[in-house]
Backbone as JSON Lines, residues from 0, in Angstrom:
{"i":0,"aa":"X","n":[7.89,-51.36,-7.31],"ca":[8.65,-51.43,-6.08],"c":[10.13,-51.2,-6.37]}
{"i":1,"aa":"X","n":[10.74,-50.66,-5.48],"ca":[12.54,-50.06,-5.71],"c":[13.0,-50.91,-5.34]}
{"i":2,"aa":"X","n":[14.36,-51.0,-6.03],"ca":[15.12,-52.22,-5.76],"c":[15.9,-51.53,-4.5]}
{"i":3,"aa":"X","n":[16.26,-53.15,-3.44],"ca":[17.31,-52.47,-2.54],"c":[18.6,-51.94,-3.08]}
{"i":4,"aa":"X","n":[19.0,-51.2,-2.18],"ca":[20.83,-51.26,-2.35],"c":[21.31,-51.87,-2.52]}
{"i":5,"aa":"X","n":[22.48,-52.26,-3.8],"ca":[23.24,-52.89,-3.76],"c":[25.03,-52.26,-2.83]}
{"i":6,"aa":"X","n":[25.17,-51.52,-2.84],"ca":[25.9,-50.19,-1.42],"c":[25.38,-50.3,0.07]}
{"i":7,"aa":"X","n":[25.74,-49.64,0.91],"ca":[24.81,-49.1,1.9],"c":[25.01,-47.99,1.69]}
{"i":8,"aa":"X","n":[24.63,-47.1,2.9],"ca":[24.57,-45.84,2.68],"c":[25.53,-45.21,3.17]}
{"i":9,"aa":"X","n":[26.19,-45.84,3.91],"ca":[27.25,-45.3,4.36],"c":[28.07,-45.4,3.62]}
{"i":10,"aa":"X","n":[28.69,-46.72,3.5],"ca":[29.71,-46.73,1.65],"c":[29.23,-45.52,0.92]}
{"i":11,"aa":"X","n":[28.06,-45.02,0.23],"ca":[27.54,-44.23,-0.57],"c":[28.38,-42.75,-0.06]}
{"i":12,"aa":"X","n":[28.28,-42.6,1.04],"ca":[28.64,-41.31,1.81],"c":[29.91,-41.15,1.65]}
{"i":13,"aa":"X","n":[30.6,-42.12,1.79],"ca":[32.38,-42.23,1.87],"c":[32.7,-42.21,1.1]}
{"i":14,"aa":"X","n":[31.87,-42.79,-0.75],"ca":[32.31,-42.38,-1.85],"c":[32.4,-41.17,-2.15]}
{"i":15,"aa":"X","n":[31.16,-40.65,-2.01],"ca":[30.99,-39.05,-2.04],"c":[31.93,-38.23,-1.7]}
{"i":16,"aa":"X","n":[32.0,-38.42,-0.01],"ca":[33.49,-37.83,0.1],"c":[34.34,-37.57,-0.19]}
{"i":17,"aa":"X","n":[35.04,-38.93,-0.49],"ca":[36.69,-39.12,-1.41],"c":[36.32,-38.75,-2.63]}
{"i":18,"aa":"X","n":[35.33,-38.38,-3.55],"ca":[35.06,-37.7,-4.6],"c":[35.19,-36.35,-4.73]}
{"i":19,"aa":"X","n":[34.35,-36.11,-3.51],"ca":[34.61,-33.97,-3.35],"c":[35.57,-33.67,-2.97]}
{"i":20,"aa":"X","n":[36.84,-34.93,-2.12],"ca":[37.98,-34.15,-1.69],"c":[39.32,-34.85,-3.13]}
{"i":21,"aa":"X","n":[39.1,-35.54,-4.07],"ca":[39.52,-35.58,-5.01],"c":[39.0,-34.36,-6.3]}
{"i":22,"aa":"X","n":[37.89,-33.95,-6.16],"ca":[37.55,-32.25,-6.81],"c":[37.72,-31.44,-6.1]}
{"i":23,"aa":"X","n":[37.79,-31.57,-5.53],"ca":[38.89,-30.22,-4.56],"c":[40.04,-30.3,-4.74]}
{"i":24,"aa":"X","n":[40.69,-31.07,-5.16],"ca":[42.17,-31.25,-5.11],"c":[42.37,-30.68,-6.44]}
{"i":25,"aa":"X","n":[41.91,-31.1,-7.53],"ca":[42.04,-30.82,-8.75],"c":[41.37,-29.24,-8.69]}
{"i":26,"aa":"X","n":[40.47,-28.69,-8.3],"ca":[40.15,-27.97,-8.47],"c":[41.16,-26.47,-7.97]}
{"i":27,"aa":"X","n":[42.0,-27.37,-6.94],"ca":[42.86,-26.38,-6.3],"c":[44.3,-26.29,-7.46]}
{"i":28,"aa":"X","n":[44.66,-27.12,-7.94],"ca":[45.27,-27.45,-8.87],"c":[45.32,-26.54,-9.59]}
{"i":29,"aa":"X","n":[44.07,-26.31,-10.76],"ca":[43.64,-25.69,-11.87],"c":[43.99,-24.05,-10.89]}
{"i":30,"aa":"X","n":[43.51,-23.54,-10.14],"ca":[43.35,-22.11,-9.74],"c":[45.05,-21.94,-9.12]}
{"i":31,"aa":"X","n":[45.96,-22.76,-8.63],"ca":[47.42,-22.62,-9.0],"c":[48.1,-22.35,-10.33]}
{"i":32,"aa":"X","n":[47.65,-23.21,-11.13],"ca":[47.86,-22.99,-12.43],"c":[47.69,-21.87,-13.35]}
{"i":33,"aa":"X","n":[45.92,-21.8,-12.68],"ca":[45.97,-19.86,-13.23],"c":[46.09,-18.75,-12.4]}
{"i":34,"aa":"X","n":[46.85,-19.19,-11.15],"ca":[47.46,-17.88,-10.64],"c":[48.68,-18.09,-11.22]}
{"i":35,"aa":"X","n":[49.69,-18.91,-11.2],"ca":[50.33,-19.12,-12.04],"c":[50.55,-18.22,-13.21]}
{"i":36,"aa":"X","n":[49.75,-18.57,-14.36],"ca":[49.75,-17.79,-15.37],"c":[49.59,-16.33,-15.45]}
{"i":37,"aa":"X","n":[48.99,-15.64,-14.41],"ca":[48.58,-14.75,-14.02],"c":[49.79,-13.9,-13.71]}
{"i":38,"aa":"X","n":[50.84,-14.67,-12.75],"ca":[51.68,-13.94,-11.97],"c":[52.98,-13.84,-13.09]}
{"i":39,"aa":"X","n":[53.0,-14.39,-14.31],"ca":[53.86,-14.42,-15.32],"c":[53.22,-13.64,-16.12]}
{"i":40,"aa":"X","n":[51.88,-13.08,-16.46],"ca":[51.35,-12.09,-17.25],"c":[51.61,-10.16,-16.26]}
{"i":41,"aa":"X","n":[51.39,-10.56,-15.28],"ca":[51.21,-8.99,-14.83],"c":[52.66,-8.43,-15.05]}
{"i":42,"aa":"X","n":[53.71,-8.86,-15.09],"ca":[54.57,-7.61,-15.18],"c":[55.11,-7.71,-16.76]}
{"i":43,"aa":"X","n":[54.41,-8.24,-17.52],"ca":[54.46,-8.1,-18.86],"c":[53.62,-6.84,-19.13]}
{"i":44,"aa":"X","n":[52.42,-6.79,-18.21],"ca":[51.52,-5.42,-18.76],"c":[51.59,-4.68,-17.98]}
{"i":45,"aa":"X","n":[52.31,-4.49,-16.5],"ca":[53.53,-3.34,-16.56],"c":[54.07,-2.47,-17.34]}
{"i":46,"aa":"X","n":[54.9,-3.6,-18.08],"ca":[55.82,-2.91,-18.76],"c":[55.5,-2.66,-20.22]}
{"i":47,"aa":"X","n":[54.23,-2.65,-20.63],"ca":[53.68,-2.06,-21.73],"c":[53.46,-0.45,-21.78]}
């Protein structure tokens, strides 16, 4: 037999949430970062 929840399910849901919109955040982060790098590489290979 499964144990009950110690959560509900709704708590469960709202964690989830604030989880995917905390990896989203970071995730938006990282792809600034390498446009970033990106936009400091292209006119280096320009000018090659």
């Amino acid at each position: 037999m499964r144990r009950p929840r110690k959560k509900s399910f709704a708590d469960l849901v709202k964690e989830n949430k604030k989880q995917l919109l905390l990896d989203q955040e970071a995730m938006n982060a990282i792809e600034e970062r390498i446009d970033a790098r990106f936009e400091i590489k292209r006119p280096l290979n320009k000018a090659e």
